[in-house]
């Protein structure tokens, strides 16, 4: 392992914190958290991981602006701290390069002439697939995996519905809770089979992880039961072997529901 510091004075390290459980943090992320003077984190990063930081913690989701801090204010916050010569970690849930507004923050740093680097993290789709005992790709089933969002800045996000409606397709749908009826409608309109499995994994890797097996036909009704962050694995059902271990789920405190 390298002994070079991962954080530098007046520079920003973008760090992916993984899906929640501290065991999913990389060694690099752990070291960066220990070295940083300031850690600016998202709402999604839990207390167990934040407790590993030695420097000042700043919640970018709150910092004086209420629950939805404008991106420009977050950019200013990061630039401001790095500008004082502090070693700054910008900590994001999952991987920082997946639905993490990384580019906006990098552009702000470049405009201010501030150095930056990226330490990737485990994205929630990978953790969700592992939780249901499935592989995100499989020979003979899907040659690719789509990572899509349920909504974007303009509202519900349009996708290549026709392509997704083909049998065997697999997609990890992030931020899909509110858009579930829209997604279901678009896919069925493009000919997707109502029996296509869709598995919802809520709070992946956290003590309150929940796996809900649904189908495209039941997706929107099933999604109403979700309360925490959830990834929808379109085209994947929980593997029977993973379901057949109730004592394991009980022991780990994981709940499994079939809808
Ligand atoms: N950068 C993150 C995604 C941020 S967008 C990543 O790589 O995972 C926020 C969305 O991520 C949530 O709405 C949810 O769809 C998903 N998400 C984040 N953490 C999750 C978790 N522990 N379990 C399930 N989904 C999660």
Tab-separated table of C-alpha atoms and ligand atoms in Angstrom:
chain	number	residue	atom	x	y	z
A	1	UNK	CA	0.000	0.000	0.000
A	2	UNK	CA	1.195	3.530	-0.832
A	3	UNK	CA	2.389	5.766	2.007
A	4	UNK	CA	1.825	8.950	0.043
A	5	UNK	CA	-0.740	11.120	1.816
A	6	UNK	CA	-4.148	10.955	0.150
A	7	UNK	CA	-5.040	14.491	1.173
A	8	UNK	CA	-2.946	17.605	0.550
A	9	UNK	CA	-2.971	21.135	1.936
A	10	UNK	CA	-5.358	23.379	0.064
A	11	UNK	CA	-6.604	20.471	-2.043
A	12	UNK	CA	-9.863	18.536	-2.196
A	13	UNK	CA	-10.206	14.758	-2.266
A	14	UNK	CA	-13.568	13.490	-3.479
A	15	UNK	CA	-14.266	10.282	-1.584
A	16	UNK	CA	-16.958	7.668	-2.192
A	17	UNK	CA	-18.190	6.434	1.205
A	18	UNK	CA	-19.974	3.339	-0.123
A	19	UNK	CA	-23.614	2.444	0.531
A	20	UNK	CA	-23.602	2.839	4.295
A	21	UNK	CA	-22.036	-0.020	6.249
A	22	UNK	CA	-18.557	0.861	7.475
A	23	UNK	CA	-17.247	-2.475	6.132
A	24	UNK	CA	-17.905	-1.198	2.600
A	25	UNK	CA	-15.494	1.730	2.991
A	26	UNK	CA	-12.198	1.392	1.118
A	27	UNK	CA	-8.899	1.548	3.018
A	28	UNK	CA	-8.144	4.691	1.012
A	29	UNK	CA	-11.381	6.344	2.088
A	30	UNK	CA	-10.607	5.450	5.702
A	31	UNK	CA	-7.123	6.982	5.464
A	32	UNK	CA	-8.392	10.123	3.736
A	33	UNK	CA	-10.982	10.584	6.515
A	34	UNK	CA	-8.241	10.332	9.137
A	35	UNK	CA	-5.971	12.823	7.350
A	36	UNK	CA	-8.525	15.501	6.436
A	37	UNK	CA	-8.823	18.803	8.310
A	38	UNK	CA	-12.374	19.258	7.050
A	39	UNK	CA	-14.919	16.681	5.849
A	40	UNK	CA	-17.843	18.066	3.872
A	41	UNK	CA	-20.400	15.287	3.616
A	42	UNK	CA	-23.793	14.456	2.135
A	43	UNK	CA	-26.945	13.582	4.017
A	44	UNK	CA	-26.628	9.961	2.868
A	45	UNK	CA	-23.413	9.314	4.820
A	46	UNK	CA	-24.198	7.764	8.202
A	47	UNK	CA	-22.763	8.482	11.683
A	48	UNK	CA	-20.676	5.282	11.835
A	49	UNK	CA	-18.566	6.475	8.909
A	50	UNK	CA	-18.477	10.122	9.988
A	51	UNK	CA	-17.129	8.972	13.367
A	52	UNK	CA	-13.912	7.894	11.604
A	53	UNK	CA	-13.086	11.487	10.629
A	54	UNK	CA	-10.661	13.382	12.830
A	55	UNK	CA	-11.256	16.872	11.435
A	56	UNK	CA	-14.256	19.192	11.364
A	57	UNK	CA	-17.471	17.717	9.970
A	58	UNK	CA	-19.725	19.855	7.819
A	59	UNK	CA	-23.105	18.593	6.593
A	60	UNK	CA	-23.471	20.024	3.097
A	61	UNK	CA	-27.134	19.013	3.145
A	62	UNK	CA	-27.814	21.395	6.024
A	63	UNK	CA	-25.160	24.102	6.363
A	64	UNK	CA	-27.403	27.105	6.958
A	65	UNK	CA	-29.669	26.459	4.010
A	66	UNK	CA	-32.140	23.800	5.138
A	67	UNK	CA	-32.512	20.341	3.638
A	68	UNK	CA	-31.867	21.178	-0.021
A	69	UNK	CA	-28.719	23.251	-0.217
A	70	UNK	CA	-28.248	24.790	-3.676
A	71	UNK	CA	-25.281	23.340	-5.572
A	72	UNK	CA	-23.690	26.801	-5.891
A	73	UNK	CA	-23.618	27.131	-2.087
A	74	UNK	CA	-21.970	23.711	-1.735
A	75	UNK	CA	-19.385	24.642	-4.376
A	76	UNK	CA	-18.638	27.878	-2.497
A	77	UNK	CA	-18.328	25.958	0.775
A	78	UNK	CA	-15.773	23.512	-0.679
A	79	UNK	CA	-13.771	26.220	-2.453
A	80	UNK	CA	-13.834	28.387	0.681
A	81	UNK	CA	-12.380	25.692	2.936
A	82	UNK	CA	-9.734	24.539	0.442
A	83	UNK	CA	-8.780	28.193	-0.078
A	84	UNK	CA	-7.716	28.472	3.584
A	85	UNK	CA	-5.102	25.749	2.967
A	86	UNK	CA	-7.141	23.031	4.693
A	87	UNK	CA	-7.029	19.405	3.540
A	88	UNK	CA	-10.620	18.884	2.477
A	89	UNK	CA	-12.463	15.614	1.924
A	90	UNK	CA	-15.719	15.890	-0.007
A	91	UNK	CA	-17.512	12.731	1.116
A	92	UNK	CA	-20.376	11.348	-0.964
A	93	UNK	CA	-22.590	8.286	-0.539
A	94	UNK	CA	-21.802	5.277	-2.757
A	95	UNK	CA	-19.443	6.214	-5.563
A	96	UNK	CA	-18.825	9.924	-6.059
A	97	UNK	CA	-19.137	9.595	-9.831
A	98	UNK	CA	-22.675	8.184	-9.894
A	99	UNK	CA	-25.474	10.735	-9.531
A	100	UNK	CA	-23.197	12.747	-7.261
A	101	UNK	CA	-22.922	16.110	-9.079
A	102	UNK	CA	-19.187	15.571	-9.162
A	103	UNK	CA	-18.579	17.558	-12.345
A	104	UNK	CA	-20.163	20.737	-10.986
A	105	UNK	CA	-17.878	20.606	-7.955
A	106	UNK	CA	-14.759	19.832	-10.007
A	107	UNK	CA	-15.530	22.754	-12.326
A	108	UNK	CA	-15.854	25.101	-9.340
A	109	UNK	CA	-12.472	23.926	-8.011
A	110	UNK	CA	-10.790	24.303	-11.403
A	111	UNK	CA	-12.215	27.815	-11.760
A	112	UNK	CA	-10.626	28.638	-8.385
A	113	UNK	CA	-7.310	26.948	-9.307
A	114	UNK	CA	-7.643	24.316	-6.547
A	115	UNK	CA	-6.137	20.815	-6.880
A	116	UNK	CA	-8.427	17.801	-6.558
A	117	UNK	CA	-8.411	14.025	-6.832
A	118	UNK	CA	-10.979	11.205	-6.640
A	119	UNK	CA	-11.163	8.050	-4.485
A	120	UNK	CA	-13.989	5.886	-5.846
A	121	UNK	CA	-16.485	4.062	-3.616
A	122	UNK	CA	-18.825	1.089	-3.840
A	123	UNK	CA	-22.019	2.172	-5.564
A	124	UNK	CA	-25.342	1.122	-4.033
A	125	UNK	CA	-26.354	-0.979	-7.075
A	126	UNK	CA	-23.387	-3.301	-6.500
A	127	UNK	CA	-24.314	-3.673	-2.833
A	128	UNK	CA	-27.989	-4.226	-3.706
A	129	UNK	CA	-27.162	-6.970	-6.231
A	130	UNK	CA	-24.953	-8.703	-3.674
A	131	UNK	CA	-27.766	-8.518	-1.107
A	132	UNK	CA	-30.108	-10.470	-3.401
A	133	UNK	CA	-27.433	-12.970	-4.400
A	134	UNK	CA	-27.387	-11.865	-8.037
A	135	UNK	CA	-24.809	-10.812	-10.583
A	136	UNK	CA	-25.429	-7.525	-12.383
A	137	UNK	CA	-24.300	-9.087	-15.666
A	138	UNK	CA	-24.653	-12.678	-16.819
A	139	UNK	CA	-23.473	-14.457	-19.930
A	140	UNK	CA	-26.395	-15.141	-22.219
A	141	UNK	CA	-28.755	-12.832	-20.334
A	142	UNK	CA	-27.508	-9.257	-20.434
A	143	UNK	CA	-24.458	-7.900	-22.197
A	144	UNK	CA	-24.692	-4.615	-20.421
A	145	UNK	CA	-25.981	-2.981	-17.305
A	146	UNK	CA	-27.768	0.333	-17.320
A	147	UNK	CA	-27.464	2.731	-14.441
A	148	UNK	CA	-30.382	5.130	-14.677
A	149	UNK	CA	-32.080	7.737	-12.540
A	150	UNK	CA	-35.822	8.034	-11.933
A	151	UNK	CA	-35.715	11.790	-12.191
A	152	UNK	CA	-33.473	14.646	-13.205
A	153	UNK	CA	-33.576	18.431	-12.986
A	154	UNK	CA	-36.567	18.575	-15.366
A	155	UNK	CA	-38.701	16.011	-13.479
A	156	UNK	CA	-39.108	12.320	-14.294
A	157	UNK	CA	-36.202	11.217	-16.462
A	158	UNK	CA	-36.780	9.822	-19.938
A	159	UNK	CA	-34.769	6.733	-20.810
A	160	UNK	CA	-34.371	4.342	-23.718
A	161	UNK	CA	-37.631	2.587	-22.772
A	162	UNK	CA	-37.720	0.516	-25.946
A	163	UNK	CA	-34.270	-0.904	-25.259
A	164	UNK	CA	-35.058	-1.514	-21.599
A	165	UNK	CA	-38.326	-3.278	-22.461
A	166	UNK	CA	-36.458	-6.100	-24.249
A	167	UNK	CA	-36.340	-9.363	-22.332
A	168	UNK	CA	-33.177	-10.014	-20.306
A	169	UNK	CA	-32.311	-6.331	-19.813
A	170	UNK	CA	-30.987	-5.310	-16.408
A	171	UNK	CA	-31.041	-1.787	-15.005
A	172	UNK	CA	-30.209	-0.328	-11.635
A	173	UNK	CA	-32.668	2.494	-11.097
A	174	UNK	CA	-31.543	5.118	-8.600
A	175	UNK	CA	-33.922	7.696	-7.117
A	176	UNK	CA	-36.826	5.769	-8.576
A	177	UNK	CA	-39.343	5.829	-5.721
A	178	UNK	CA	-41.411	8.814	-6.826
A	179	UNK	CA	-41.013	7.933	-10.501
A	180	UNK	CA	-42.065	4.290	-10.114
A	181	UNK	CA	-45.522	4.712	-11.685
A	182	UNK	CA	-44.006	6.670	-14.586
A	183	UNK	CA	-41.277	4.037	-15.120
A	184	UNK	CA	-43.809	1.205	-14.966
A	185	UNK	CA	-46.113	2.949	-17.450
A	186	UNK	CA	-43.372	3.783	-19.942
A	187	UNK	CA	-41.895	0.280	-19.898
A	188	UNK	CA	-45.252	-1.459	-20.293
A	189	UNK	CA	-46.199	0.952	-23.092
A	190	UNK	CA	-43.020	-0.140	-24.882
A	191	UNK	CA	-43.962	-3.799	-24.556
A	192	UNK	CA	-42.120	-4.908	-21.409
A	193	UNK	CA	-43.587	-8.022	-19.774
A	194	UNK	CA	-45.564	-7.214	-16.608
A	195	UNK	CA	-43.940	-10.285	-15.017
A	196	UNK	CA	-40.404	-8.888	-15.396
A	197	UNK	CA	-38.870	-9.100	-11.922
A	198	UNK	CA	-37.980	-5.862	-10.155
A	199	UNK	CA	-36.317	-6.058	-6.747
A	200	UNK	CA	-36.261	-3.051	-4.478
A	201	UNK	CA	-33.333	-2.882	-2.080
A	202	UNK	CA	-33.755	-0.245	0.577
A	203	UNK	CA	-30.931	0.889	2.889
A	204	UNK	CA	-28.506	-1.585	1.287
A	205	UNK	CA	-25.795	-2.835	3.703
A	206	UNK	CA	-27.310	-0.909	6.640
A	207	UNK	CA	-28.864	-2.610	9.682
A	208	UNK	CA	-32.336	-1.673	8.365
A	209	UNK	CA	-31.737	-3.143	4.887
A	210	UNK	CA	-34.952	-4.398	3.295
A	211	UNK	CA	-35.405	-6.476	0.156
A	212	UNK	CA	-38.769	-6.321	-1.568
A	213	UNK	CA	-39.360	-8.617	-4.527
A	214	UNK	CA	-41.865	-7.207	-7.030
A	215	UNK	CA	-42.619	-7.394	-10.732
A	216	UNK	CA	-43.005	-4.602	-13.241
A	217	UNK	CA	-46.777	-5.033	-12.871
A	218	UNK	CA	-46.690	-4.480	-9.092
A	219	UNK	CA	-43.812	-1.971	-9.024
A	220	UNK	CA	-45.657	1.264	-8.367
A	221	UNK	CA	-47.856	-0.188	-5.611
A	222	UNK	CA	-44.858	-1.890	-4.024
A	223	UNK	CA	-42.685	1.231	-4.121
A	224	UNK	CA	-45.128	3.055	-1.838
A	225	UNK	CA	-43.849	0.938	1.080
A	226	UNK	CA	-40.329	2.383	0.771
A	227	UNK	CA	-39.203	5.013	3.238
A	228	UNK	CA	-35.404	5.081	2.902
A	229	UNK	CA	-32.992	5.323	-0.042
A	230	UNK	CA	-33.606	2.422	-2.409
A	231	UNK	CA	-32.195	0.995	-5.625
A	232	UNK	CA	-34.577	-0.824	-7.947
A	233	UNK	CA	-32.983	-3.752	-9.737
A	234	UNK	CA	-35.025	-4.097	-12.911
A	235	UNK	CA	-34.728	-7.548	-14.483
A	236	UNK	CA	-33.397	-9.243	-11.343
A	237	UNK	CA	-35.250	-11.341	-8.751
A	238	UNK	CA	-33.678	-12.392	-5.452
A	239	UNK	CA	-31.876	-15.685	-6.024
A	240	UNK	CA	-33.804	-18.587	-4.489
A	241	UNK	CA	-30.767	-19.703	-2.501
A	242	UNK	CA	-30.462	-16.297	-0.877
A	243	UNK	CA	-34.160	-16.415	0.043
A	244	UNK	CA	-33.804	-19.905	1.480
A	245	UNK	CA	-31.632	-18.724	4.344
A	246	UNK	CA	-34.155	-17.113	6.701
A	247	UNK	CA	-32.026	-17.828	9.759
A	248	UNK	CA	-29.166	-15.866	8.174
A	249	UNK	CA	-31.447	-12.904	7.508
A	250	UNK	CA	-32.799	-13.118	11.034
A	251	UNK	CA	-29.306	-13.282	12.484
A	252	UNK	CA	-28.211	-10.216	10.543
A	253	UNK	CA	-31.446	-8.360	11.298
A	254	UNK	CA	-32.336	-8.196	7.591
A	255	UNK	CA	-35.974	-8.333	6.609
A	256	UNK	CA	-37.309	-9.803	3.444
A	257	UNK	CA	-40.765	-9.101	2.055
A	258	UNK	CA	-42.376	-10.453	-1.072
A	259	UNK	CA	-44.974	-8.340	-2.840
B	1	LIG	N1	-23.512	8.120	-5.419
B	1	LIG	C1	-24.544	7.235	-4.925
B	1	LIG	C2	-25.905	7.572	-5.500
B	1	LIG	C3	-26.428	8.936	-5.068
B	1	LIG	S1	-28.044	9.270	-5.665
B	1	LIG	C4	-24.148	5.789	-5.212
B	1	LIG	O1	-23.175	5.556	-5.946
B	1	LIG	O2	-24.768	4.877	-4.674
B	1	LIG	C5	-29.047	8.765	-4.290
B	1	LIG	C6	-29.731	7.446	-4.587
B	1	LIG	O3	-28.798	6.379	-4.431
B	1	LIG	C7	-30.864	7.088	-3.658
B	1	LIG	O4	-32.082	7.709	-4.027
B	1	LIG	C8	-30.943	5.586	-3.856
B	1	LIG	O5	-31.561	5.276	-5.096
B	1	LIG	C9	-29.455	5.228	-3.987
B	1	LIG	N2	-28.851	4.821	-2.712
B	1	LIG	C10	-27.863	5.422	-2.043
B	1	LIG	N3	-27.512	4.717	-0.935
B	1	LIG	C11	-28.302	3.620	-0.928
B	1	LIG	C12	-28.421	2.494	-0.068
B	1	LIG	N4	-27.658	2.331	1.025
B	1	LIG	N5	-29.345	1.560	-0.377
B	1	LIG	C13	-30.137	1.668	-1.460
B	1	LIG	N6	-30.055	2.714	-2.321
B	1	LIG	C14	-29.158	3.680	-2.050
